[in-house]
Coordinates of C-alpha atoms in Angstrom, one line a residue:
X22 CA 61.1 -38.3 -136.3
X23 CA 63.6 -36.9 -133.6
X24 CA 66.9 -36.0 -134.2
X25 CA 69.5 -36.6 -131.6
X26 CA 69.8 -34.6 -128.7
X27 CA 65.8 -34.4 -128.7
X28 CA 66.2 -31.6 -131.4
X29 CA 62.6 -32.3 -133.3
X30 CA 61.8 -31.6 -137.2
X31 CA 58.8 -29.9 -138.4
X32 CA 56.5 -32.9 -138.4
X33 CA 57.2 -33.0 -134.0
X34 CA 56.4 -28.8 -134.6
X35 CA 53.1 -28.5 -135.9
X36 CA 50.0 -30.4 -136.4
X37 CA 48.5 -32.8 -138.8
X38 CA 46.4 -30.9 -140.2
X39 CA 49.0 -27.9 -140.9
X40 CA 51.2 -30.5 -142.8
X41 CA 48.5 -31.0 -145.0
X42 CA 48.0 -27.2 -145.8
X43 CA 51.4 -27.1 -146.1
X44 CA 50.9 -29.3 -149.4
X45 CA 48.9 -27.5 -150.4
X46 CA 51.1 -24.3 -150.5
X47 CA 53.7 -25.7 -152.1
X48 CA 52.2 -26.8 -155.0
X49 CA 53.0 -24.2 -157.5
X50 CA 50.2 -25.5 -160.0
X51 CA 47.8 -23.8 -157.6
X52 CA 46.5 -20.4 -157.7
X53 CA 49.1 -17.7 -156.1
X54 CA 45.5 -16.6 -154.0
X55 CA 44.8 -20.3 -152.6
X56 CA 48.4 -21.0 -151.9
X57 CA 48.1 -18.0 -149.7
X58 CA 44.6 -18.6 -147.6
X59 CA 46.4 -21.7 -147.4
X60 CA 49.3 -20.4 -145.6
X61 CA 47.3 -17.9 -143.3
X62 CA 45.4 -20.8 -142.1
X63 CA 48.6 -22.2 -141.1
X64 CA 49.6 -19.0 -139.5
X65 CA 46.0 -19.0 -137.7
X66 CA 46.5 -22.2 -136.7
X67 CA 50.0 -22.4 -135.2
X68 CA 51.2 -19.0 -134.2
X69 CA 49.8 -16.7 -131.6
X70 CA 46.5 -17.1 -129.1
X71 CA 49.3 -17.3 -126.3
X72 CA 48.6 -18.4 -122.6
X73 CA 48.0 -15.2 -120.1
X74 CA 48.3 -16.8 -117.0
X75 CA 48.1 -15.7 -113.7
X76 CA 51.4 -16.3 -111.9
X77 CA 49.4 -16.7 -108.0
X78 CA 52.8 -18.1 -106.6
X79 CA 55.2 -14.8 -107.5
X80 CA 52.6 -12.6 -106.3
X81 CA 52.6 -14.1 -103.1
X82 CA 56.4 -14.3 -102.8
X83 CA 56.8 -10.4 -104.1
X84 CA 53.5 -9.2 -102.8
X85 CA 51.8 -7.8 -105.9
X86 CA 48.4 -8.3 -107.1
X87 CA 46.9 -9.5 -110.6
X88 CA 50.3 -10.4 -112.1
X89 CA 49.9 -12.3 -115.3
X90 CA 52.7 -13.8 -117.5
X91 CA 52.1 -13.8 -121.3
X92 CA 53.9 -17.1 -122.3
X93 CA 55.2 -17.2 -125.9
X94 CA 56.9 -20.5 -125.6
X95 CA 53.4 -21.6 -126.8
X96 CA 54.3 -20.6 -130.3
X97 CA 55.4 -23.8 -132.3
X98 CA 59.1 -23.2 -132.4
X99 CA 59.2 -21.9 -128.9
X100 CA 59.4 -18.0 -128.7
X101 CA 57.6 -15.2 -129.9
X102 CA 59.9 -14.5 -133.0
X103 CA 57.2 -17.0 -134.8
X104 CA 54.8 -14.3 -135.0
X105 CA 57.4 -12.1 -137.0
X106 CA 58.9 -15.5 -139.1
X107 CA 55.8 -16.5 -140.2
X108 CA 54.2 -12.9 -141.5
X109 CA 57.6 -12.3 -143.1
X110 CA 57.4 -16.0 -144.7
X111 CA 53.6 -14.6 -146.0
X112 CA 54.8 -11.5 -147.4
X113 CA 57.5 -13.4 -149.2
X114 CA 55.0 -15.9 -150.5
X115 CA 52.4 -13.0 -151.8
X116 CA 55.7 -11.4 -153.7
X117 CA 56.6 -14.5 -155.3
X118 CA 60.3 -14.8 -153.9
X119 CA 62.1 -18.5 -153.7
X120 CA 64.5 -17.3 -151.2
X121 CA 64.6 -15.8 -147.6
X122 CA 67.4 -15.0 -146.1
X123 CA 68.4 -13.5 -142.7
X124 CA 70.6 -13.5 -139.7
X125 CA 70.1 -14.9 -136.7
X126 CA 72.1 -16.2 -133.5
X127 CA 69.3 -18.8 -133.1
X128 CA 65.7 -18.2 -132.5
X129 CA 64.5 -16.7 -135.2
X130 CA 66.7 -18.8 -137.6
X131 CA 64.6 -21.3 -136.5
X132 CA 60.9 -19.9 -136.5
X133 CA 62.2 -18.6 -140.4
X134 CA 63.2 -22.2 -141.3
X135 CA 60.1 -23.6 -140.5
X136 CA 57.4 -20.8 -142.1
X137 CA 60.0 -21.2 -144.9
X138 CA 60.0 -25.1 -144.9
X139 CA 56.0 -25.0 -144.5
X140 CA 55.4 -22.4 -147.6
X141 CA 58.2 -24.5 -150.1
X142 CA 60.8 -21.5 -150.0
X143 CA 64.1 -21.6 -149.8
X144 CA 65.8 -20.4 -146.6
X145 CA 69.3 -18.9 -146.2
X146 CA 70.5 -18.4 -143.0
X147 CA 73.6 -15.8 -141.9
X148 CA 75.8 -16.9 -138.4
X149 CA 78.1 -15.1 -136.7
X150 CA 81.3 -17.1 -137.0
X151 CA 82.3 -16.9 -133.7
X152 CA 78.5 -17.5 -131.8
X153 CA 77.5 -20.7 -130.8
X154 CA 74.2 -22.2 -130.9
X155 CA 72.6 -25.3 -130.3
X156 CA 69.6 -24.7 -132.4
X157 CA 71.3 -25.2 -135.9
X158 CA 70.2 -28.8 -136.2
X159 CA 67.1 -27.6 -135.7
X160 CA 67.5 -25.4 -138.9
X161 CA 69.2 -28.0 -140.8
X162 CA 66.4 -30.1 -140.1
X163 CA 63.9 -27.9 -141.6
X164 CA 65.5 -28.1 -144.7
X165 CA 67.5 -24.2 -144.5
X166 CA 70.8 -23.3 -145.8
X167 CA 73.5 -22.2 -142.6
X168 CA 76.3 -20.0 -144.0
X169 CA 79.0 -18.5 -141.4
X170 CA 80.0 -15.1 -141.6
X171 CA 83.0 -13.2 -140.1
X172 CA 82.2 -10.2 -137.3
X173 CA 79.6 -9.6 -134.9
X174 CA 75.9 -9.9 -135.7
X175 CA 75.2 -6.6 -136.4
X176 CA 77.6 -6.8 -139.1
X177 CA 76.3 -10.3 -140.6
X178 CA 72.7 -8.4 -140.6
X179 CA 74.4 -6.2 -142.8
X180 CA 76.3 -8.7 -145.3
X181 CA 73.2 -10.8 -145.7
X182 CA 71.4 -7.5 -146.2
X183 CA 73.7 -6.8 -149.2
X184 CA 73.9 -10.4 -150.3
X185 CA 69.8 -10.3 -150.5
X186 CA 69.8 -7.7 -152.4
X187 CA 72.2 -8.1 -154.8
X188 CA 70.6 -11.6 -155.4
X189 CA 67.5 -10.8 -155.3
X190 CA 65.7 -12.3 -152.3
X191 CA 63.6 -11.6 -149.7
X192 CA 65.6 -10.0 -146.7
X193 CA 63.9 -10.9 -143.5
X194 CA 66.1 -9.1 -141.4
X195 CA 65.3 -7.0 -138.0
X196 CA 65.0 -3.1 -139.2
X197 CA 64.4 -0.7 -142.1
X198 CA 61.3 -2.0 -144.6
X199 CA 60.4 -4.8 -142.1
X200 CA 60.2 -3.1 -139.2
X201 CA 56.1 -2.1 -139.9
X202 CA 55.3 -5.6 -140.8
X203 CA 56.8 -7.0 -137.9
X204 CA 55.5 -4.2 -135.2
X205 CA 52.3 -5.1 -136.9
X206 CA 52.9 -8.6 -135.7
X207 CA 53.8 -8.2 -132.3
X208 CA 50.9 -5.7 -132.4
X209 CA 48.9 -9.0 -131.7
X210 CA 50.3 -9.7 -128.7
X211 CA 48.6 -6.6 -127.1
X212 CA 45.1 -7.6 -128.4
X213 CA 45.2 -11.0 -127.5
X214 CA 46.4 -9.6 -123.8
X215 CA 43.1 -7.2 -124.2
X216 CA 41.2 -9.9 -125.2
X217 CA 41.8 -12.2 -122.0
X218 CA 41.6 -9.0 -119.7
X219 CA 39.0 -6.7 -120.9
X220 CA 41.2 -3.8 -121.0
X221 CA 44.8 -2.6 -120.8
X222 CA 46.9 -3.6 -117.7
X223 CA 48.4 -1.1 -116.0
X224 CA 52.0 -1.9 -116.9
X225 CA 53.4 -4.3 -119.4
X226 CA 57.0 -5.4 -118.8
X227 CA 59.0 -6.7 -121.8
X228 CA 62.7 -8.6 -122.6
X229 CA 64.5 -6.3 -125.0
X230 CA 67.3 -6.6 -127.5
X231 CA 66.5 -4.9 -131.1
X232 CA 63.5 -3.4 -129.7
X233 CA 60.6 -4.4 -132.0
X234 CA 58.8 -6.5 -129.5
X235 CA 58.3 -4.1 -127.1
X236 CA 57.5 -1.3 -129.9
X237 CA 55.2 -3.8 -131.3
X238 CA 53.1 -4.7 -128.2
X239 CA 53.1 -0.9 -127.5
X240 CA 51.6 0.0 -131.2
X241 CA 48.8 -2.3 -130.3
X242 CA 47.7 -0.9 -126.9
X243 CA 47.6 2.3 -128.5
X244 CA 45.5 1.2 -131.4
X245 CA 43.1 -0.4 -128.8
X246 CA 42.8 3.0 -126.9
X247 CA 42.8 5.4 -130.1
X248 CA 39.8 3.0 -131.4
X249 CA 38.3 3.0 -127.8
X250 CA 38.7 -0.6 -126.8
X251 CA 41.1 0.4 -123.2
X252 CA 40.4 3.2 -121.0
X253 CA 44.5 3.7 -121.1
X254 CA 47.8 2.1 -122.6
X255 CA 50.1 0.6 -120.1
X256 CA 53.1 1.7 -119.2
X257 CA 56.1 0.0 -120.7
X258 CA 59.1 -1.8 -118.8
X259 CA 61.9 -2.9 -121.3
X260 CA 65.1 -4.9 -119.6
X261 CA 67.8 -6.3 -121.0
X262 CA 71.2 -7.6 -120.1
X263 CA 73.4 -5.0 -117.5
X264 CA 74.7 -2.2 -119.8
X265 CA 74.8 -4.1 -122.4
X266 CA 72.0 -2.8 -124.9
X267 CA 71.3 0.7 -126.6
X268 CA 67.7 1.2 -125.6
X269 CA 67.8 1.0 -121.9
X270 CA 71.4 2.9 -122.0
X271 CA 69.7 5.3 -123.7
X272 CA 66.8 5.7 -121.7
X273 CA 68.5 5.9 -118.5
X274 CA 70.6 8.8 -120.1
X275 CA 67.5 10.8 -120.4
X276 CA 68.9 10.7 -124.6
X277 CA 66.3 11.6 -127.3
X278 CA 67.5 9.2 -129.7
X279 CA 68.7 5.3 -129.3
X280 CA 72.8 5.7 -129.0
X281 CA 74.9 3.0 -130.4
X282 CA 77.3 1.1 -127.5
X283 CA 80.9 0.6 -128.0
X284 CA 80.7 -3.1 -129.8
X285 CA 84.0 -4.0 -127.5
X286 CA 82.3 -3.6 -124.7
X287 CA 79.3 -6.5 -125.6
X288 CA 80.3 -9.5 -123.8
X289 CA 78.0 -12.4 -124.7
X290 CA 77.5 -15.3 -121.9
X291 CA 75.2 -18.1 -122.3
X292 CA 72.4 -16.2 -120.2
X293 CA 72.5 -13.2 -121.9
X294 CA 73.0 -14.0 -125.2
X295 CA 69.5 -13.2 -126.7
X296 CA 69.4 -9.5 -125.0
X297 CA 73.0 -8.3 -126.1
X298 CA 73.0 -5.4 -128.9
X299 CA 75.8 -2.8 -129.8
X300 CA 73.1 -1.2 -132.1
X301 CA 69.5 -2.2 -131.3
X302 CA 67.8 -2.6 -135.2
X303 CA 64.0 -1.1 -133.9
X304 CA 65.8 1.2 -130.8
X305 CA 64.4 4.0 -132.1
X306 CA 61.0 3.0 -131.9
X307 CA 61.4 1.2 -128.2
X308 CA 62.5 4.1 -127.1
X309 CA 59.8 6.4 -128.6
X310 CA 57.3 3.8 -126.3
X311 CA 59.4 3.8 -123.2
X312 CA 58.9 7.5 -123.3
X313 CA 55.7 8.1 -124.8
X314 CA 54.0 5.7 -122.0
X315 CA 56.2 6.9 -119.2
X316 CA 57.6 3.6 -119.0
X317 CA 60.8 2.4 -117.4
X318 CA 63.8 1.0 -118.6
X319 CA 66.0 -1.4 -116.1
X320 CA 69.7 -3.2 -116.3
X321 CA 69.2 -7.2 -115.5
X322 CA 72.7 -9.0 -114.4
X323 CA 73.0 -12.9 -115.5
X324 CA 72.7 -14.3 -111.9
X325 CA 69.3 -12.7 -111.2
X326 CA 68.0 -13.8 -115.1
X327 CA 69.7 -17.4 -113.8
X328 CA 68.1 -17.4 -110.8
X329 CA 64.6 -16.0 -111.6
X330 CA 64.4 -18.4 -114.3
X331 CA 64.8 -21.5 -111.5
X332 CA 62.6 -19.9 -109.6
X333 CA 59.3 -19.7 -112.3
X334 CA 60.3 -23.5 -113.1
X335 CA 59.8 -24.7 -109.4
X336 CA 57.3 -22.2 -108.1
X337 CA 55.2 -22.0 -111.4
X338 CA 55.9 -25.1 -113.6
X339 CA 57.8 -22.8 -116.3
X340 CA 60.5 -23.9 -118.4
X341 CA 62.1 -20.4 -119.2
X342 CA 65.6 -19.5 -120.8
X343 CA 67.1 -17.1 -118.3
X344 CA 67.3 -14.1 -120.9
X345 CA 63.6 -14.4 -121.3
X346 CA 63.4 -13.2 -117.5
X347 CA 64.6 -9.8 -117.8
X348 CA 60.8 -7.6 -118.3
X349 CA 59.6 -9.7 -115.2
X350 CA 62.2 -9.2 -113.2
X351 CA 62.2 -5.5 -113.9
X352 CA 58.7 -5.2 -112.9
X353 CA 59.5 -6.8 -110.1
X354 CA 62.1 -4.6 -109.1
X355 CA 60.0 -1.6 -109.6
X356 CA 57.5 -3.4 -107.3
X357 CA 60.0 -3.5 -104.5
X358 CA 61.4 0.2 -104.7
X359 CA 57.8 1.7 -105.4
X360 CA 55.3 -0.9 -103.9
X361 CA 52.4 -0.9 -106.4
X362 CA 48.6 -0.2 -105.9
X363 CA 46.3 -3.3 -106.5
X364 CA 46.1 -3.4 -110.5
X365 CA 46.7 -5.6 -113.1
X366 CA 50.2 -6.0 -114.5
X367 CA 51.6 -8.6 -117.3
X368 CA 54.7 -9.4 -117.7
X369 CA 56.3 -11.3 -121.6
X370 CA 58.4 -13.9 -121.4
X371 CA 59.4 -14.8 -124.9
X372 CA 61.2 -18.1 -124.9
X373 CA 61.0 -21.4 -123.1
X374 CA 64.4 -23.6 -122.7

């Protein structure tokens, strides 16, 4: 049923069919190895196989050719951090843990709640006190645990690190051990982008804040080309929110490593809420791809991620949160400083309203 406000529970998620898997994996009388297929035909089901569409309307208003949008609002909670949820939700199932826990300032709280809800474990989730969103019904709903923590989110990624391990759950937090399972995630994205076009595009603009999206699709181009599937890897565009996140301050400082901001300086606004870091979790490895393609890194403000993300609803029937705007917008940018050759270029926009 829905909740007010039009938030939706798990059943208004997912299909029919998935609930019934999800019965399946639950029961604890069945074999640790069937409770597991189980859950990856979930995942197969739900998560991933995004739309690549070709976005006719902005390449006629910015003069560009072959630009295609990879939409992962088609995941079943809404943005691409399904794709890490659920594979951390499988590891944590194969490892026999009753509890997940993590932080979150929405989204991925979320995606973890439901993989969590779907596979019978128990979900913990860590808030900043002082950030406000209005997906925690959503997480209630799905049966997870909200606790409120003091300081900024880097710091509650921190205390529920601690708090995991001193209680022995599974940490599902951005960063250290997780960081190959989840590159390995976002990995997909790359070959389902290969899949649709044949090859790689030519550049591949993404929405940055911890970095492993961008590090993730990155890892995947290059497997495709190492194992001779491209003819090249695409150079990578990360954005984010107007000095405001480590890996594109970095970058533009020509830095060899992924430099911490001053955490006073982060202001958070409803628009760029999802890009802000003081310490990007995966910057390391974002920036390693930025480079290593010869990529670009570009500063977004709120009132163009506002007024991009009106745009793509009237011109191409997107619902898009404005933050989500930021790797097409710096594409776009480059486009109008450096007018591109004819080519095919894709753009990720990672969350829907």
């Amino acid at each position: 049923m829905n909740l007010r406000d039009g938030v939706k529970t798990a059943e208004n998620k997912v299909s029919s069919e998935t609930l019934k898997l999800s019965e399946y994996v639950i029961d604890k009388s069945k074999s640790v190895t069937d409770r597991l297929e189980s859950f990856e035909d979930i995942l197969n089901l739900e998560v991933g196989d995004t739309a690549l569409n070709r976005a006719k309307a902005l390449e006629r208003e910015f003069n560009i050719r072959q630009l295609y949008i990879k939409y992962e609002g088609d995941n079943p909670t809404g943005t691409q951090k399904d794709r890490i949820a659920f594979a951390q939700v499988y590891d944590a199932l194969r490892r026999d843990f009753d509890v997940v826990s993590l932080a979150t300032c929405g989204n991925y709280g979320v995606a973890v709640a439901l993989a969590a809800n779907l596979a019978g474990i128990h979900c913990k989730i860590y808030i900043p006190e002082s950030y406000h969103t209005d997906r925690i019904e959503e997480m209630q709903s799905l049966n997870a645990e909200i606790i409120r923590l003091p300081g900024s989110y880097e710091d509650v990624v921190a205390q529920s690190t601690e708090l995991a391990k001193v209680n022995e759950w599974y940490d599902a937090n951005p960063g250290a051990t997780n960081t190959p399972l989840q590159i390995s995630a976002y990995s997909q994205i790359a070959y389902e982008i290969f899949e649709d076009l044949g090859d790689a595009p030519k550049y591949c603009a993404v929405p940055v804040s911890n970095g492993t999206l961008l590090a993730g699709i990155y890892r995947g181009f290059v497997s495709l080309y190492k194992r001779g599937k491209t003819s090249r890897i695409p150079k990578m565009i990360a954005a984010s929110s107007s000095f405001k996140n480590p890996i594109v301050q970095s970058f533009k400082k020509g830095l060899d490593h992924c430099k911490d901001l001053e955490p006073k300086n982060i202001k958070e606004t409803k628009y760029n809420e999802p890009l802000i870091n003081w310490h990007s979790f995966d910057g390391e490895e974002a920036l390693y791809a930025i480079r290593e393609s010869e990529g670009e890194a570009v500063n977004v403000s709120d009132r163009k991620l506002k007024e991009m993300s009106a745009f793509l609803h009237k011109k191409e029937g997107f619902r898009i949160l404005p933050a989500s705007t930021a790797g097409l917008i710096a594409l776009l940018e480059i486009h109008e400083q450096n007018p591109m050759e004819p080519d095919r270029y894709v753009a990720i926009l990672t969350a829907k309203h």
